[in-house]
XYZ file of N, CA and C in Angstrom:
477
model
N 64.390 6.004 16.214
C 65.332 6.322 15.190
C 66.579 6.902 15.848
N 67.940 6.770 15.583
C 68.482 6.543 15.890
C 69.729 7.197 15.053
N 70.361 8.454 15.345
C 71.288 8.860 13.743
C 72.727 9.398 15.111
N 73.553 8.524 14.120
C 75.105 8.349 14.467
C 75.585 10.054 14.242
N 75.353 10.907 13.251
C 75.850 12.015 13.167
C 75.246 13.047 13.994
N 75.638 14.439 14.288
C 74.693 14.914 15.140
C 73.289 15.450 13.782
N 72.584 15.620 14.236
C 71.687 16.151 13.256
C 71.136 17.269 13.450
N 71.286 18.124 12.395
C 70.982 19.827 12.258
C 69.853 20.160 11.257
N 69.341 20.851 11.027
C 67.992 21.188 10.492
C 68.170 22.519 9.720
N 68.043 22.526 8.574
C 68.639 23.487 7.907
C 67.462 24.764 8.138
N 67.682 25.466 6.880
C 66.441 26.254 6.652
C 66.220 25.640 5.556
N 66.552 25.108 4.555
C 65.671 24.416 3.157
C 64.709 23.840 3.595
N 65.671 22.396 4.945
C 64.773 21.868 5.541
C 63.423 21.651 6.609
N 63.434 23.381 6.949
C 62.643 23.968 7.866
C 61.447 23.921 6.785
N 61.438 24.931 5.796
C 60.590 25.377 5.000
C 59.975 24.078 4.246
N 60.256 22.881 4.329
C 59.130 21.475 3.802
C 58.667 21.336 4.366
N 59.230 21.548 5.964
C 58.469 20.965 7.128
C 57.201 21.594 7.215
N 57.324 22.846 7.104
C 56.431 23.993 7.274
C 55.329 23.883 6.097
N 55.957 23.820 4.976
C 54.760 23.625 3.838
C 53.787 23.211 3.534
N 53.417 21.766 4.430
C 51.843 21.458 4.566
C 51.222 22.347 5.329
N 52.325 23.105 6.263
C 51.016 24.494 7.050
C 50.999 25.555 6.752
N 51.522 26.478 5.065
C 51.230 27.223 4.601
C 49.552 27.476 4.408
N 49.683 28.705 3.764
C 48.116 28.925 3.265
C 47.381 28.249 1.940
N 48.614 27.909 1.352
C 48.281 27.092 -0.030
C 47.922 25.542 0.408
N 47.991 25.411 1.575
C 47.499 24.165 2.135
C 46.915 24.345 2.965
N 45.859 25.452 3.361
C 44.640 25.767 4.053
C 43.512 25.612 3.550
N 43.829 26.461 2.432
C 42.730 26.826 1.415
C 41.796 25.689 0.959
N 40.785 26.631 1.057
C 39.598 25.177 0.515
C 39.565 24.700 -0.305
N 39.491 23.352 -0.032
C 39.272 22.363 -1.354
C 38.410 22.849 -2.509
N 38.487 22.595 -3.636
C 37.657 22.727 -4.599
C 36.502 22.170 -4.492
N 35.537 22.574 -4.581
C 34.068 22.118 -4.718
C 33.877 21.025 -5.608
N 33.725 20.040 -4.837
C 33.326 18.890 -6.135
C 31.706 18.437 -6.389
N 31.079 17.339 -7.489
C 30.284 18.245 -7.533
C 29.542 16.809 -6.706
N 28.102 17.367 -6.312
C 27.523 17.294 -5.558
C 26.690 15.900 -5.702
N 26.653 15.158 -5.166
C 25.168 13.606 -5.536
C 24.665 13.542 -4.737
N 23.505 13.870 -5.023
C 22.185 14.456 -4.229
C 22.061 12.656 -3.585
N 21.584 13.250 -2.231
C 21.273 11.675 -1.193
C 19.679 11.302 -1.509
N 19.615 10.201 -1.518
C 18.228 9.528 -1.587
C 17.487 10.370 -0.564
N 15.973 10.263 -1.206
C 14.904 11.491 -0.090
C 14.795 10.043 1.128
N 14.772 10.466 2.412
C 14.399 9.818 3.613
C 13.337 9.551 2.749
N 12.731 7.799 3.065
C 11.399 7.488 2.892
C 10.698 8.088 3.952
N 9.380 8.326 3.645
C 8.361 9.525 4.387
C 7.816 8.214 5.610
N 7.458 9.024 6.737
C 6.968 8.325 7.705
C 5.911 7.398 7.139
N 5.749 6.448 7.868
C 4.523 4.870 7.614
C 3.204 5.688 7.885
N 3.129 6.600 8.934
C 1.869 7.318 8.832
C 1.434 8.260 7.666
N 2.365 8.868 7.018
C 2.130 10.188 6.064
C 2.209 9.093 4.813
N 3.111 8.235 4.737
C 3.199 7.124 3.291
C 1.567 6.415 3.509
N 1.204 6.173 4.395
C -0.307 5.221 4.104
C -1.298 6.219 4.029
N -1.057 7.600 4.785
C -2.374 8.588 4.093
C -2.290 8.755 2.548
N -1.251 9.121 1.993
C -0.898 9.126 0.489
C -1.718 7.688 -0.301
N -1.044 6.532 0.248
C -1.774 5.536 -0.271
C -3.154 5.600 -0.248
N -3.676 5.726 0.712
C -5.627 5.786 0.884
C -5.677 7.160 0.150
N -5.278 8.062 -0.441
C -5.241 9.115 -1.554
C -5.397 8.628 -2.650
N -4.349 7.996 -2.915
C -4.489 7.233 -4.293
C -5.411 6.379 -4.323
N -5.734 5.547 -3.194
C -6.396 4.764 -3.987
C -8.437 5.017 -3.949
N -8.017 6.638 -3.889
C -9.561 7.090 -3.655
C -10.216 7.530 -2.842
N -11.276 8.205 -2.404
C -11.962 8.370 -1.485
C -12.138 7.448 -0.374
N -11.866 8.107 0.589
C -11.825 7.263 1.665
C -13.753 6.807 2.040
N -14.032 5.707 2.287
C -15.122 5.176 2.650
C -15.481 5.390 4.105
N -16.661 6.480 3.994
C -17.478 6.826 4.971
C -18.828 6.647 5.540
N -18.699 5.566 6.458
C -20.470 5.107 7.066
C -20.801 5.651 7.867
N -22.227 5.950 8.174
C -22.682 6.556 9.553
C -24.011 5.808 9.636
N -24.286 5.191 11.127
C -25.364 4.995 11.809
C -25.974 5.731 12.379
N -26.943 5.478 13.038
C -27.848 6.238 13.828
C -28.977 5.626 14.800
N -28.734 5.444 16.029
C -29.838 4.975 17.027
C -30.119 5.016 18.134
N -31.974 4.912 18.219
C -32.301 5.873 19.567
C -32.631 5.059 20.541
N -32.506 4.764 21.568
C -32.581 3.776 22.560
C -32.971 5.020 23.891
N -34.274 4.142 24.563
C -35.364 3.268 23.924
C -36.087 3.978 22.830
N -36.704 2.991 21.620
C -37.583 3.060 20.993
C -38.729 3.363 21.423
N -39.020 3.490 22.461
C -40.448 3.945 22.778
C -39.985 5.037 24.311
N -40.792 5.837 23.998
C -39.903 6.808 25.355
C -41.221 8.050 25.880
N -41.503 7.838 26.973
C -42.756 8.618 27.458
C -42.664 10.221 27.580
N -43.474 10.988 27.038
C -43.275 12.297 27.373
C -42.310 12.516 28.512
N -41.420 13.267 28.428
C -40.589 14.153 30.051
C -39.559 13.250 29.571
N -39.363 12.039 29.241
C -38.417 10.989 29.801
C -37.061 11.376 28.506
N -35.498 10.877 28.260
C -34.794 10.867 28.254
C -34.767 9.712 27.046
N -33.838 10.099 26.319
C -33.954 8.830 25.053
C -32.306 9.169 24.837
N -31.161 8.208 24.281
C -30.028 8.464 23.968
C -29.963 7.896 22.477
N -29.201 9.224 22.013
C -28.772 8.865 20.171
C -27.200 8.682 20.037
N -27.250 7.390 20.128
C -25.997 6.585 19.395
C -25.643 6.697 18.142
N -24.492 7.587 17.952
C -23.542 7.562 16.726
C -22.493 6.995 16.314
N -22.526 6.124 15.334
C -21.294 5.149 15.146
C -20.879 5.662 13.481
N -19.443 5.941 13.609
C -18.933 6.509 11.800
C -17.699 5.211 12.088
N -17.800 4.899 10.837
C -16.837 3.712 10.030
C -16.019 4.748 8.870
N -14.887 4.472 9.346
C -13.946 4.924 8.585
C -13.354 6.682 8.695
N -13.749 6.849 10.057
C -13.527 8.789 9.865
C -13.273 8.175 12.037
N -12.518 8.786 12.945
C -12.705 8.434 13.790
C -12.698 9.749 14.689
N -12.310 10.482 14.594
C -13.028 11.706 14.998
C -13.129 12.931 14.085
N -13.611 13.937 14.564
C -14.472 15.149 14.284
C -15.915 15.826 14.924
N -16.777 15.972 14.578
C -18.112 16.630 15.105
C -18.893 16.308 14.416
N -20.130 15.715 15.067
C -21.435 15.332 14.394
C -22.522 16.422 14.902
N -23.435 16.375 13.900
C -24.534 17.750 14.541
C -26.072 16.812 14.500
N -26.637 16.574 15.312
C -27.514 16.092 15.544
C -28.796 17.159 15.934
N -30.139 16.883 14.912
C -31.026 17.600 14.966
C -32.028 16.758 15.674
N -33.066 17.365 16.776
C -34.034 16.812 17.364
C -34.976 16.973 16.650
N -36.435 15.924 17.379
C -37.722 15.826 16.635
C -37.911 17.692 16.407
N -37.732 18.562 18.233
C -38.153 19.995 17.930
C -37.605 20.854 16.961
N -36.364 20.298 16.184
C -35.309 21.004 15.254
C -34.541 21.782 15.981
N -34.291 21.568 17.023
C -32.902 22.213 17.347
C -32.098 21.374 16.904
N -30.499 21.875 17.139
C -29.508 21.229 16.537
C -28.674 20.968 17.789
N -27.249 20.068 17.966
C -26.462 20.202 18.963
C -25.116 19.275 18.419
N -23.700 20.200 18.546
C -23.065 19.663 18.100
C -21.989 18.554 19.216
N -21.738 17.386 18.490
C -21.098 15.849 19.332
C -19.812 15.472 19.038
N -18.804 15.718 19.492
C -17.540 15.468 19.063
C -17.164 13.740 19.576
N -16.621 13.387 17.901
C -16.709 11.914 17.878
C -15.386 11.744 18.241
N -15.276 10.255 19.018
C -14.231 9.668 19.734
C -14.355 8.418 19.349
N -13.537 8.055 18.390
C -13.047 6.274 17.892
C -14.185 6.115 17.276
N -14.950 7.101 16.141
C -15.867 7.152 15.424
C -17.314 7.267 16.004
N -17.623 6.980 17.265
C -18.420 6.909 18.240
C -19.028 8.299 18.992
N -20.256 8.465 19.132
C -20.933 9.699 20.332
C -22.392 9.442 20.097
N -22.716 9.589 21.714
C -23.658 9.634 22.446
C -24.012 10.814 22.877
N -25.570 11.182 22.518
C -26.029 12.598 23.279
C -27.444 11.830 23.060
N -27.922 13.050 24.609
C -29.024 12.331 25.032
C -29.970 13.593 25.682
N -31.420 13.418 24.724
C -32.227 14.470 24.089
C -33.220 14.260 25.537
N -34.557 15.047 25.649
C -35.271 14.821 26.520
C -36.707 15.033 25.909
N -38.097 14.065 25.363
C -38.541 14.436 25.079
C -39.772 15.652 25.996
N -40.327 17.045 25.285
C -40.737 17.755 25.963
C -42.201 17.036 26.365
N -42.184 17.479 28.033
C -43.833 16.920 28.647
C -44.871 16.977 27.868
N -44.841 18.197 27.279
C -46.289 18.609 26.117
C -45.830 17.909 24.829
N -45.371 17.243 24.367
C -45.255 16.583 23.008
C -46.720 15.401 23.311
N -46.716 15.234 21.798
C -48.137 14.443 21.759
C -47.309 13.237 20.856
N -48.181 12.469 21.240
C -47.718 10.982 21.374
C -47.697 10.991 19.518
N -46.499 9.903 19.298
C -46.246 9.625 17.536
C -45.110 9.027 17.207
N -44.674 9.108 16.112
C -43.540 8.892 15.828
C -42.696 9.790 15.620
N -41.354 9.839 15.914
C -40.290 10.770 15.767
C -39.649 10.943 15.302
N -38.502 11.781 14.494
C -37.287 11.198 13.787
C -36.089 12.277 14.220
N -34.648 11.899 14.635
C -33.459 12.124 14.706
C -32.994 12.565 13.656
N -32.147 13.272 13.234
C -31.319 13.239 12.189
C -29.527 13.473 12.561
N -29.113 12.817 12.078
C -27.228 13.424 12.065
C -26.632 13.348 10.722
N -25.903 14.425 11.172
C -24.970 14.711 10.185
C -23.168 14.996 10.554
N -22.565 14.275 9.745
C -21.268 13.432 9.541
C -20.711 14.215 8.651
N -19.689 15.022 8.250
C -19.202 15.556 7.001
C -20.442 15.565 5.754
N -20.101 14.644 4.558
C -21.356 14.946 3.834
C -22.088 14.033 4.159
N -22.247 13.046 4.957
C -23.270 11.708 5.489
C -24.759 12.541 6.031
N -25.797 11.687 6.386
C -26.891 12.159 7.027
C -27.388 10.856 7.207
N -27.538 10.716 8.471
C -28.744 9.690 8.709
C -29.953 10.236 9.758
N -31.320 8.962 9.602
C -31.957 9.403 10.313
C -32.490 8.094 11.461
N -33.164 7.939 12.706
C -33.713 7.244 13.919
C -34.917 7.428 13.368
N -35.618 6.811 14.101
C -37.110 6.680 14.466
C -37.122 6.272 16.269
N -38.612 6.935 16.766
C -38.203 6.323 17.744
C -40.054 6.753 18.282
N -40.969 6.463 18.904
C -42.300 6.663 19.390
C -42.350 7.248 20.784
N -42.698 8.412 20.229
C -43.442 9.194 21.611
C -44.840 8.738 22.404
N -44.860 8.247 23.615
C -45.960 8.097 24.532
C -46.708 8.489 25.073
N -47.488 8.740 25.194
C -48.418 9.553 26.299
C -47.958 8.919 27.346
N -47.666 10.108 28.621
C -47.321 9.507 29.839
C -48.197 8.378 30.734
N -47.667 8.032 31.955
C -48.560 7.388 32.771
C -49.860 8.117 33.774
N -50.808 7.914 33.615
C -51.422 8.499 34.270
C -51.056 8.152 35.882
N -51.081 9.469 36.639
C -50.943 9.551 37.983
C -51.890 9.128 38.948
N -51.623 8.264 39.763
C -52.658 7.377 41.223
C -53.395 8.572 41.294
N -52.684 9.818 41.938
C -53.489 10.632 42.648
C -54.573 11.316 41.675
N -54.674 11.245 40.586
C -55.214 12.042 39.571
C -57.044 11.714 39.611
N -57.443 12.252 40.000
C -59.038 12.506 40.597
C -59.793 12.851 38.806
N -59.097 12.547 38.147
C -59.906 13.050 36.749
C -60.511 11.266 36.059
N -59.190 10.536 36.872
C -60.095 9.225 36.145
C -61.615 9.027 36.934
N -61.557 9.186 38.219
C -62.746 9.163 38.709
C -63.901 9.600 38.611
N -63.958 11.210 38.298
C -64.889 12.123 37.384
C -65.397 11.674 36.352
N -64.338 10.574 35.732
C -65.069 10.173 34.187
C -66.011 9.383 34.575
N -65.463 8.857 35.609
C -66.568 7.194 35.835
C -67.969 7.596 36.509
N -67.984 9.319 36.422
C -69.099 8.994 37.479
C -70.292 9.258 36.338
């Protein structure tokens, strides 16, 4: 821009200049009013627990099994726990003697592994577990051990 006269700046013309940077042009805007933003949709994990809420109790299975089925006094038997639909927490598993022992489940799954006692007498057995409110039970047959080579008592009989 480009002005042929010299150009001088008054004070009228000072004070417009200045007027957008008064305080009457600081001051805060008026509050207008407010429109509330849509709620973030909730995470895919917390939205599908809600869904399996609604649509009910969640469906809870539990197995139970003792491998081997047949297992000789002294010897070692393992109880396989499998839960459908719950994938971890703690299972409490009671032996034939009624003790208890608690199994923390991994991808619905645990293994603990009992020992039956030398002096147990040969029969049938039963496991029990328990799952939140679930319970199942095994079966599994106690043996009389093997009799020992060295054992001088079969011979006594025969005589």
């Amino acid at each position: 821009m480009r002005f042929s006269k010299p150009f001088t700046v008054t004070l009228a013309g000072a004070a417009f200049l200045a007027l957008p940077l008064s305080g009457a042009a600081l001051a805060a805007p008026a509050p207008q009013p407010s429109h509330a933003a849509p709620a973030a949709p909730a995470p895919a994990e917390k939205q599908d627990a809600r869904d399996r809420k609604d649509a009910g109790p969640r469906q809870v299975s539990l197995s139970v099994a003792v491998d081997p089925s047949r297992v000789r006094t002294g010897q070692t038997y393992g109880v396989t726990i499998l839960v459908k639909g719950q994938t971890s927490g703690t299972a409490t598993v009671t032996g034939p003697e009624g003790k208890s022992y608690r199994v923390s489940l991994s991808g619905g799954r645990a293994v603990k592994e009992l020992t039956v006692p030398s002096r147990a007498k040969a029969g049938t057995r039963k496991v029990t577990v328990k799952v939140g409110g679930r319970t199942a039970t095994a079966s599994f047959t106690v043996v009389a051990p093997r009799p020992r080579e060295d054992d001088d008592r079969r011979h006594r009989a025969a005589e």
